[in-house]
mmCIF file of C-alpha atoms in Angstrom:
data_model
loop_
_atom_site.group_PDB
_atom_site.id
_atom_site.type_symbol
_atom_site.label_atom_id
_atom_site.label_comp_id
_atom_site.label_asym_id
_atom_site.label_seq_id
_atom_site.Cartn_x
_atom_site.Cartn_y
_atom_site.Cartn_z
ATOM 1 C CA UNK F 3 6.171 -0.394 20.922
ATOM 2 C CA UNK F 4 3.812 -3.387 20.797
ATOM 3 C CA UNK F 5 0.464 -2.496 19.260
ATOM 4 C CA UNK F 6 -1.211 -5.645 20.617
ATOM 5 C CA UNK F 7 -0.536 -4.917 24.279
ATOM 6 C CA UNK F 8 -1.272 -1.216 23.733
ATOM 7 C CA UNK F 9 -4.746 -1.873 22.312
ATOM 8 C CA UNK F 10 -5.902 -5.236 23.678
ATOM 9 C CA UNK F 11 -7.897 -3.886 26.633
ATOM 10 C CA UNK F 12 -9.783 -1.413 24.443
ATOM 11 C CA UNK F 13 -10.495 -4.042 21.811
ATOM 12 C CA UNK F 14 -11.677 -7.102 23.771
ATOM 13 C CA UNK F 15 -14.879 -5.751 25.303
ATOM 14 C CA UNK F 16 -15.948 -3.810 22.197
ATOM 15 C CA UNK F 17 -15.358 -6.795 19.907
ATOM 16 C CA UNK F 18 -17.329 -9.083 22.207
ATOM 17 C CA UNK F 19 -20.239 -6.621 22.137
ATOM 18 C CA UNK F 20 -20.138 -6.353 18.340
ATOM 19 C CA UNK F 21 -19.774 -10.082 17.678
ATOM 20 C CA UNK F 22 -18.293 -12.706 20.040
ATOM 21 C CA UNK F 23 -16.974 -14.536 16.963
ATOM 22 C CA UNK F 24 -14.417 -11.749 16.522
ATOM 23 C CA UNK F 25 -12.533 -12.861 19.646
ATOM 24 C CA UNK F 26 -10.117 -15.014 17.640
ATOM 25 C CA UNK F 27 -9.074 -12.045 15.483
ATOM 26 C CA UNK F 28 -8.602 -9.890 18.580
ATOM 27 C CA UNK F 29 -6.458 -12.422 20.437
ATOM 28 C CA UNK F 30 -4.291 -13.065 17.371
ATOM 29 C CA UNK F 31 -3.634 -9.338 16.974
ATOM 30 C CA UNK F 32 -5.317 -9.143 13.569
ATOM 31 C CA UNK F 33 -8.056 -6.802 14.842
ATOM 32 C CA UNK F 34 -7.553 -3.779 17.107
ATOM 33 C CA UNK F 35 -9.676 -0.860 18.266
ATOM 34 C CA UNK F 36 -8.298 2.597 19.045
ATOM 35 C CA UNK F 37 -10.912 4.882 20.672
ATOM 36 C CA UNK F 38 -10.754 8.640 20.255
ATOM 37 C CA UNK F 39 -9.671 9.160 23.876
ATOM 38 C CA UNK F 40 -6.360 7.476 22.944
ATOM 39 C CA UNK F 41 -5.689 10.010 20.184
ATOM 40 C CA UNK F 42 -3.563 13.072 20.689
ATOM 41 C CA UNK F 43 -5.219 16.503 20.704
ATOM 42 C CA UNK F 44 -6.899 17.833 17.573
ATOM 43 C CA UNK F 45 -4.375 20.353 16.183
ATOM 44 C CA UNK F 46 -5.188 24.045 16.217
ATOM 45 C CA UNK F 47 -4.892 24.293 12.430
ATOM 46 C CA UNK F 48 -7.918 22.007 11.991
ATOM 47 C CA UNK F 49 -11.263 23.840 11.397
ATOM 48 C CA UNK F 50 -13.288 24.208 14.632
ATOM 49 C CA UNK F 51 -16.107 22.059 13.242
ATOM 50 C CA UNK F 52 -13.784 19.086 12.588
ATOM 51 C CA UNK F 53 -14.356 16.036 14.790
ATOM 52 C CA UNK F 54 -12.215 12.912 14.666
ATOM 53 C CA UNK F 55 -13.935 9.496 14.621
ATOM 54 C CA UNK F 56 -15.135 8.091 17.934
ATOM 55 C CA UNK F 57 -13.636 4.692 17.177
ATOM 56 C CA UNK F 58 -11.011 3.437 14.729
ATOM 57 C CA UNK F 59 -10.842 -0.318 14.109
ATOM 58 C CA UNK F 60 -7.927 -1.763 12.153
ATOM 59 C CA UNK F 61 -7.932 -5.193 10.530
ATOM 60 C CA UNK F 62 -4.594 -6.612 9.428
ATOM 61 C CA UNK F 63 -4.814 -8.735 6.296
ATOM 62 C CA UNK F 64 -2.803 -10.754 3.812
ATOM 63 C CA UNK F 65 -3.128 -9.541 0.231
ATOM 64 C CA UNK F 66 -3.070 -13.092 -1.147
ATOM 65 C CA UNK F 67 -5.488 -14.787 1.230
ATOM 66 C CA UNK F 68 -9.097 -15.837 0.764
ATOM 67 C CA UNK F 69 -9.317 -16.099 4.551
ATOM 68 C CA UNK F 70 -8.541 -12.386 4.886
ATOM 69 C CA UNK F 71 -11.419 -11.585 2.538
ATOM 70 C CA UNK F 72 -13.774 -13.583 4.787
ATOM 71 C CA UNK F 73 -12.434 -11.780 7.855
ATOM 72 C CA UNK F 74 -13.030 -8.390 6.232
ATOM 73 C CA UNK F 75 -16.652 -9.266 5.541
ATOM 74 C CA UNK F 76 -17.174 -10.598 9.069
ATOM 75 C CA UNK F 77 -15.686 -7.498 10.734
ATOM 76 C CA UNK F 78 -17.494 -4.968 8.541
ATOM 77 C CA UNK F 79 -20.881 -6.612 9.014
ATOM 78 C CA UNK F 80 -20.341 -6.810 12.776
ATOM 79 C CA UNK F 81 -18.984 -3.281 13.315
ATOM 80 C CA UNK F 82 -21.036 -1.568 10.548
ATOM 81 C CA UNK F 83 -18.728 1.465 10.215
ATOM 82 C CA UNK F 84 -19.454 4.819 8.596
ATOM 83 C CA UNK F 85 -16.187 4.640 6.626
ATOM 84 C CA UNK F 86 -13.946 1.843 5.379
ATOM 85 C CA UNK F 87 -10.356 2.967 4.743
ATOM 86 C CA UNK F 88 -8.346 0.656 2.472
ATOM 87 C CA UNK F 89 -4.593 0.463 1.845
ATOM 88 C CA UNK F 90 -4.931 1.666 -1.732
ATOM 89 C CA UNK F 91 -4.492 4.921 -3.614
ATOM 90 C CA UNK F 92 -6.307 6.271 -6.658
ATOM 91 C CA UNK F 93 -4.098 4.635 -9.280
ATOM 92 C CA UNK F 94 -4.476 1.236 -7.551
ATOM 93 C CA UNK F 95 -8.206 1.498 -6.839
ATOM 94 C CA UNK F 96 -8.952 -0.740 -9.826
ATOM 95 C CA UNK F 97 -7.812 -3.703 -7.709
ATOM 96 C CA UNK F 98 -11.145 -3.462 -5.872
ATOM 97 C CA UNK F 99 -13.063 -3.920 -9.113
ATOM 98 C CA UNK F 100 -10.923 -6.581 -10.765
ATOM 99 C CA UNK F 101 -12.698 -9.746 -11.787
ATOM 100 C CA UNK F 102 -12.558 -12.604 -9.304
ATOM 101 C CA UNK F 103 -12.679 -15.025 -12.228
ATOM 102 C CA UNK F 104 -9.295 -16.738 -12.433
ATOM 103 C CA UNK F 105 -10.140 -18.716 -15.588
ATOM 104 C CA UNK F 106 -8.281 -16.277 -17.808
ATOM 105 C CA UNK F 107 -4.969 -15.999 -15.967
ATOM 106 C CA UNK F 108 -3.171 -12.797 -17.047
ATOM 107 C CA UNK F 109 0.342 -12.937 -18.419
ATOM 108 C CA UNK F 110 1.425 -10.664 -15.586
ATOM 109 C CA UNK F 111 -0.133 -11.455 -12.218
ATOM 110 C CA UNK F 112 -1.891 -8.482 -10.638
ATOM 111 C CA UNK F 113 -0.018 -6.944 -7.709
ATOM 112 C CA UNK F 114 0.283 -3.727 -5.702
ATOM 113 C CA UNK F 115 2.493 -2.117 -8.368
ATOM 114 C CA UNK F 116 0.383 -2.993 -11.408
ATOM 115 C CA UNK F 117 -0.728 -0.397 -13.929
ATOM 116 C CA UNK F 118 -3.927 -1.938 -15.168
ATOM 117 C CA UNK F 119 -7.660 -1.595 -15.500
ATOM 118 C CA UNK F 120 -9.897 0.186 -17.968
ATOM 119 C CA UNK F 121 -8.029 3.488 -17.511
ATOM 120 C CA UNK F 122 -4.503 2.192 -18.030
ATOM 121 C CA UNK F 123 -3.212 5.258 -19.865
ATOM 122 C CA UNK F 124 -4.784 7.513 -17.252
ATOM 123 C CA UNK F 125 -2.824 5.600 -14.617
ATOM 124 C CA UNK F 126 0.395 6.068 -16.607
ATOM 125 C CA UNK F 127 -0.257 9.799 -16.961
ATOM 126 C CA UNK F 128 -1.016 10.104 -13.253
ATOM 127 C CA UNK F 129 2.183 8.235 -12.384
ATOM 128 C CA UNK F 130 4.253 10.639 -14.475
ATOM 129 C CA UNK F 131 2.498 13.744 -13.111
ATOM 130 C CA UNK F 132 2.826 12.757 -9.437
ATOM 131 C CA UNK F 133 6.104 10.879 -9.308
ATOM 132 C CA UNK F 134 7.864 11.595 -12.577
ATOM 133 C CA UNK F 135 9.133 9.229 -15.219
ATOM 134 C CA UNK F 136 11.796 7.722 -12.966
ATOM 135 C CA UNK F 137 9.159 6.651 -10.428
ATOM 136 C CA UNK F 138 7.061 5.205 -13.252
ATOM 137 C CA UNK F 139 10.050 3.202 -14.479
ATOM 138 C CA UNK F 140 10.715 1.876 -10.975
ATOM 139 C CA UNK F 141 7.050 0.965 -10.643
ATOM 140 C CA UNK F 142 7.155 -0.989 -13.905
ATOM 141 C CA UNK F 143 10.258 -2.861 -12.768
ATOM 142 C CA UNK F 144 8.717 -3.644 -9.374
ATOM 143 C CA UNK F 145 5.465 -4.777 -11.004
ATOM 144 C CA UNK F 146 7.271 -7.257 -13.245
ATOM 145 C CA UNK F 147 9.626 -8.377 -10.464
ATOM 146 C CA UNK F 148 6.769 -8.822 -7.970
ATOM 147 C CA UNK F 149 4.778 -10.758 -10.566
ATOM 148 C CA UNK F 150 7.676 -13.127 -11.101
ATOM 149 C CA UNK F 151 8.509 -13.838 -7.465
ATOM 150 C CA UNK F 152 4.836 -14.332 -6.516
ATOM 151 C CA UNK F 153 4.047 -16.595 -9.466
ATOM 152 C CA UNK F 154 3.693 -19.567 -7.117
ATOM 153 C CA UNK F 155 0.726 -18.026 -5.314
ATOM 154 C CA UNK F 156 -2.544 -19.680 -6.297
ATOM 155 C CA UNK F 157 -4.765 -16.796 -5.165
ATOM 156 C CA UNK F 158 -5.568 -13.532 -6.979
ATOM 157 C CA UNK F 159 -4.128 -10.398 -5.402
ATOM 158 C CA UNK F 160 -6.257 -8.097 -3.225
ATOM 159 C CA UNK F 161 -9.304 -10.227 -2.461
ATOM 160 C CA UNK F 162 -9.730 -8.451 0.878
ATOM 161 C CA UNK F 163 -10.045 -5.111 -0.927
ATOM 162 C CA UNK F 164 -12.737 -6.481 -3.219
ATOM 163 C CA UNK F 165 -14.549 -7.832 -0.169
ATOM 164 C CA UNK F 166 -14.277 -4.418 1.511
ATOM 165 C CA UNK F 167 -15.783 -2.743 -1.546
ATOM 166 C CA UNK F 168 -18.684 -5.216 -1.817
ATOM 167 C CA UNK F 169 -19.598 -5.122 1.869
ATOM 168 C CA UNK F 170 -19.231 -1.333 2.054
ATOM 169 C CA UNK F 171 -21.784 -1.038 -0.720
ATOM 170 C CA UNK F 172 -24.106 -3.463 1.089
ATOM 171 C CA UNK F 173 -24.032 -1.660 4.446
ATOM 172 C CA UNK F 174 -23.883 1.876 3.061
ATOM 173 C CA UNK F 175 -20.374 2.714 4.298
ATOM 174 C CA UNK F 176 -18.162 5.225 2.488
ATOM 175 C CA UNK F 177 -15.061 3.680 0.916
ATOM 176 C CA UNK F 178 -11.899 5.763 1.458
ATOM 177 C CA UNK F 179 -8.585 5.367 -0.367
ATOM 178 C CA UNK F 180 -6.212 5.624 2.572
ATOM 179 C CA UNK F 181 -2.705 5.011 1.232
ATOM 180 C CA UNK F 182 -0.321 7.648 -0.066
ATOM 181 C CA UNK F 183 -0.178 7.730 -3.879
ATOM 182 C CA UNK F 184 2.332 5.084 -4.917
ATOM 183 C CA UNK F 185 3.838 7.539 -7.391
ATOM 184 C CA UNK F 186 4.872 9.875 -4.560
ATOM 185 C CA UNK F 187 6.106 6.974 -2.441
ATOM 186 C CA UNK F 188 8.364 5.707 -5.220
ATOM 187 C CA UNK F 189 9.586 9.208 -6.049
ATOM 188 C CA UNK F 190 10.585 9.744 -2.409
ATOM 189 C CA UNK F 191 12.155 6.279 -2.326
ATOM 190 C CA UNK F 192 14.337 7.112 -5.324
ATOM 191 C CA UNK F 193 15.378 10.438 -3.806
ATOM 192 C CA UNK F 194 16.441 8.661 -0.611
ATOM 193 C CA UNK F 195 19.037 6.640 -2.541
ATOM 194 C CA UNK F 196 22.464 7.709 -3.694
ATOM 195 C CA UNK F 197 23.283 7.416 -7.403
ATOM 196 C CA UNK F 198 25.309 4.298 -6.665
ATOM 197 C CA UNK F 199 22.398 2.720 -4.764
ATOM 198 C CA UNK F 200 19.957 3.594 -7.547
ATOM 199 C CA UNK F 201 22.171 1.879 -10.087
ATOM 200 C CA UNK F 202 22.573 -1.217 -7.921
ATOM 201 C CA UNK F 203 18.818 -1.405 -7.271
ATOM 202 C CA UNK F 204 17.895 -1.191 -10.959
ATOM 203 C CA UNK F 205 20.522 -3.781 -11.890
ATOM 204 C CA UNK F 206 19.398 -6.201 -9.168
ATOM 205 C CA UNK F 207 15.729 -5.882 -10.185
ATOM 206 C CA UNK F 208 16.628 -6.267 -13.837
ATOM 207 C CA UNK F 209 18.690 -9.395 -13.132
ATOM 208 C CA UNK F 210 15.865 -10.859 -11.072
ATOM 209 C CA UNK F 211 13.379 -10.266 -13.888
ATOM 210 C CA UNK F 212 15.524 -11.657 -16.696
ATOM 211 C CA UNK F 213 17.005 -14.579 -14.753
ATOM 212 C CA UNK F 214 16.162 -17.957 -16.293
ATOM 213 C CA UNK F 215 16.938 -19.801 -13.043
ATOM 214 C CA UNK F 216 13.745 -21.211 -11.595
ATOM 215 C CA UNK F 217 13.122 -20.110 -8.010
ATOM 216 C CA UNK F 218 12.160 -22.625 -5.311
ATOM 217 C CA UNK F 219 8.384 -22.920 -5.035
ATOM 218 C CA UNK F 220 8.328 -21.821 -1.394
ATOM 219 C CA UNK F 221 10.145 -18.592 -2.312
ATOM 220 C CA UNK F 222 7.682 -17.831 -5.114
ATOM 221 C CA UNK F 223 4.553 -18.147 -3.034
ATOM 222 C CA UNK F 224 2.593 -15.229 -1.619
ATOM 223 C CA UNK F 225 5.173 -12.436 -1.388
ATOM 224 C CA UNK F 226 3.368 -9.379 -0.014
ATOM 225 C CA UNK F 227 4.340 -5.784 -0.858
ATOM 226 C CA UNK F 228 5.401 -5.282 2.764
ATOM 227 C CA UNK F 229 7.712 -8.301 2.607
ATOM 228 C CA UNK F 230 9.183 -7.012 -0.641
ATOM 229 C CA UNK F 231 9.702 -3.566 0.916
ATOM 230 C CA UNK F 232 11.429 -5.194 3.910
ATOM 231 C CA UNK F 233 13.762 -7.154 1.630
ATOM 232 C CA UNK F 234 14.650 -4.008 -0.304
ATOM 233 C CA UNK F 235 15.154 -2.052 2.920
ATOM 234 C CA UNK F 236 17.572 -4.647 4.278
ATOM 235 C CA UNK F 237 19.852 -3.933 1.321
ATOM 236 C CA UNK F 238 19.003 -0.230 1.115
ATOM 237 C CA UNK F 239 18.177 1.000 4.671
ATOM 238 C CA UNK F 240 17.207 4.491 3.515
ATOM 239 C CA UNK F 241 14.186 2.972 1.730
ATOM 240 C CA UNK F 242 12.541 1.985 5.008
ATOM 241 C CA UNK F 243 11.413 5.547 5.774
ATOM 242 C CA UNK F 244 9.566 6.334 2.487
ATOM 243 C CA UNK F 245 8.328 2.800 1.784
ATOM 244 C CA UNK F 246 7.088 1.867 5.252
ATOM 245 C CA UNK F 247 7.228 4.484 8.030
ATOM 246 C CA UNK F 248 5.872 7.432 6.042
ATOM 247 C CA UNK F 249 3.051 5.285 4.667
ATOM 248 C CA UNK F 250 2.165 4.138 8.190
ATOM 249 C CA UNK F 251 1.774 7.791 9.184
ATOM 250 C CA UNK F 252 -0.215 8.583 6.045
ATOM 251 C CA UNK F 253 -2.664 5.745 6.710
ATOM 252 C CA UNK F 254 -3.033 6.891 10.328
ATOM 253 C CA UNK F 255 -3.830 10.382 8.994
ATOM 254 C CA UNK F 256 -6.444 8.891 6.643
ATOM 255 C CA UNK F 257 -8.044 6.959 9.491
ATOM 256 C CA UNK F 258 -8.472 9.824 11.928
ATOM 257 C CA UNK F 259 -7.776 13.215 10.363
ATOM 258 C CA UNK F 260 -8.753 13.206 6.672
ATOM 259 C CA UNK F 261 -11.846 15.116 5.557
ATOM 260 C CA UNK F 262 -13.515 11.835 4.610
ATOM 261 C CA UNK F 263 -13.768 10.691 8.250
ATOM 262 C CA UNK F 264 -14.849 14.037 9.739
ATOM 263 C CA UNK F 265 -17.625 13.520 12.326
ATOM 264 C CA UNK F 266 -17.678 9.765 11.734
ATOM 265 C CA UNK F 267 -18.726 7.524 14.586
ATOM 266 C CA UNK F 268 -16.810 4.427 13.493
ATOM 267 C CA UNK F 269 -14.047 3.855 10.941
ATOM 268 C CA UNK F 270 -12.541 0.510 9.934
ATOM 269 C CA UNK F 271 -9.125 0.314 8.276
ATOM 270 C CA UNK F 272 -8.215 -2.645 6.047
ATOM 271 C CA UNK F 273 -4.427 -2.748 5.804
ATOM 272 C CA UNK F 274 -1.586 -5.252 5.449
ATOM 273 C CA UNK F 275 -0.544 -6.964 8.688
ATOM 274 C CA UNK F 276 2.968 -5.569 8.400
ATOM 275 C CA UNK F 277 1.674 -2.010 8.846
ATOM 276 C CA UNK F 278 -0.320 -2.664 12.030
ATOM 277 C CA UNK F 279 2.360 -1.688 14.537
ATOM 278 C CA UNK F 280 3.343 1.511 12.749
ATOM 279 C CA UNK F 281 -0.221 2.696 12.108
ATOM 280 C CA UNK F 282 -1.419 2.078 15.680
ATOM 281 C CA UNK F 283 1.680 3.821 17.046
ATOM 282 C CA UNK F 284 1.060 6.829 14.783
ATOM 283 C CA UNK F 285 -2.578 7.043 15.912
ATOM 284 C CA UNK F 286 -1.706 6.967 19.614
ATOM 285 C CA UNK F 287 1.516 9.002 19.675
ATOM 286 C CA UNK F 288 0.404 11.791 17.328
ATOM 287 C CA UNK F 289 0.465 15.228 18.925
ATOM 288 C CA UNK F 290 -0.988 17.097 15.981
ATOM 289 C CA UNK F 291 1.929 16.585 13.597
ATOM 290 C CA UNK F 292 0.101 14.281 11.171
ATOM 291 C CA UNK F 293 -0.385 16.712 8.282
ATOM 292 C CA UNK F 294 -1.151 15.824 4.682
ATOM 293 C CA UNK F 295 1.270 18.363 3.208
ATOM 294 C CA UNK F 296 4.136 17.001 5.314
ATOM 295 C CA UNK F 297 3.452 13.397 4.299
ATOM 296 C CA UNK F 298 3.381 14.112 0.559
ATOM 297 C CA UNK F 299 6.029 16.871 0.506
ATOM 298 C CA UNK F 300 8.011 17.354 -2.672
ATOM 299 C CA UNK F 301 11.617 18.470 -2.682
ATOM 300 C CA UNK F 302 12.762 21.595 -4.489
ATOM 301 C CA UNK F 303 13.817 21.399 -8.120
ATOM 302 C CA UNK F 304 17.359 20.387 -9.024
ATOM 303 C CA UNK F 305 20.023 22.308 -10.902
ATOM 304 C CA UNK F 306 20.121 22.237 -14.702
ATOM 305 C CA UNK F 307 23.160 19.952 -14.817
ATOM 306 C CA UNK F 308 21.756 17.419 -12.382
ATOM 307 C CA UNK F 309 18.401 17.409 -14.210
ATOM 308 C CA UNK F 310 20.198 16.540 -17.478
ATOM 309 C CA UNK F 311 21.998 13.641 -15.817
ATOM 310 C CA UNK F 312 18.776 12.585 -14.117
ATOM 311 C CA UNK F 313 16.954 12.647 -17.458
ATOM 312 C CA UNK F 314 19.593 10.447 -19.059
ATOM 313 C CA UNK F 315 19.418 7.899 -16.238
ATOM 314 C CA UNK F 316 15.615 8.123 -16.223
ATOM 315 C CA UNK F 317 15.313 7.348 -19.933
ATOM 316 C CA UNK F 318 17.756 4.459 -19.563
ATOM 317 C CA UNK F 319 15.761 3.005 -16.678
ATOM 318 C CA UNK F 320 12.487 3.383 -18.581
ATOM 319 C CA UNK F 321 14.017 1.614 -21.576
ATOM 320 C CA UNK F 322 15.238 -1.244 -19.384
ATOM 321 C CA UNK F 323 11.853 -1.523 -17.658
ATOM 322 C CA UNK F 324 9.913 -1.650 -20.911
ATOM 323 C CA UNK F 325 12.361 -4.123 -22.443
ATOM 324 C CA UNK F 326 12.105 -6.390 -19.378
ATOM 325 C CA UNK F 327 8.313 -6.201 -19.569
ATOM 326 C CA UNK F 328 8.390 -7.100 -23.271
ATOM 327 C CA UNK F 329 10.737 -10.044 -22.674
ATOM 328 C CA UNK F 330 8.555 -11.411 -19.865
ATOM 329 C CA UNK F 331 5.373 -11.123 -21.912
ATOM 330 C CA UNK F 332 7.070 -12.747 -24.901
ATOM 331 C CA UNK F 333 8.312 -15.627 -22.749
ATOM 332 C CA UNK F 334 4.855 -16.081 -21.273
ATOM 333 C CA UNK F 335 3.266 -16.098 -24.738
ATOM 334 C CA UNK F 336 5.699 -18.774 -25.936
ATOM 335 C CA UNK F 337 4.946 -20.860 -22.848
ATOM 336 C CA UNK F 338 1.190 -20.611 -23.495
ATOM 337 C CA UNK F 339 1.627 -21.726 -27.136
ATOM 338 C CA UNK F 340 3.602 -24.748 -25.973
#
């Protein structure tokens, strides 16, 4: 499936009518339009008064690009949608309100896995409630690891989301958190791995965090969450489904079938470029099987014995994650003093 060829005809004329300056984004595949006539049928389980959006526009962005932020503003002001759906969940929504001032560089660079903001402890509690302590530990490890490998990037993370929030407020559009909660995603990712794979993953992340070998500058620059997911999935193929494919379907559900977009005329999605193909495919191929409960499903509880073993591994992983975080912060503090 090639989302560009599947949507180009529907996008060209509409983009030219909205703003001829959008042609470059259309031809590059960064901007697509999927009209309601391309959707599958509205499922019978939906209330009779539910109406899917007339048009869904999707803009593919880079999370570490000032250019993407400019493109978001240009598209939103041209299309003037009713809703703007962003690739964030509740516990990552603070990214949209983070300061753009880079004068006080944080010890840990902000990224898609960060637990930060004014309600830090609320985010921790939410992570434990939704994904469990093991998912929280994995998130901490990924946050530190992602911060380290992207330390060469000279742009703050998520500028396009901050642009989406500002412009949405200006034009009166409703902002919608369209990604599956990261806690559930990481919980499902862990459950997709065998015990041997879980151990190898934690060890490899831990080694990457604590390694004193300096990475080449080109490898440290601008590593997106999607690229990190792809790298992990190449070593652990079972991760591809929960980390990428299921999230593509969830974002498609948010764009066309969530309560927030009911009876909307136009919706614009702001998502990472790597998700474009999967999201457009899910929008077009859906035959009524995009259901919230299926995309966030939780597996049944484990036996007593396995839960004891799981708790032991969980507490070990949490200890390693917190120790790695402490070591990185301590090293950063020493570097600042010098």
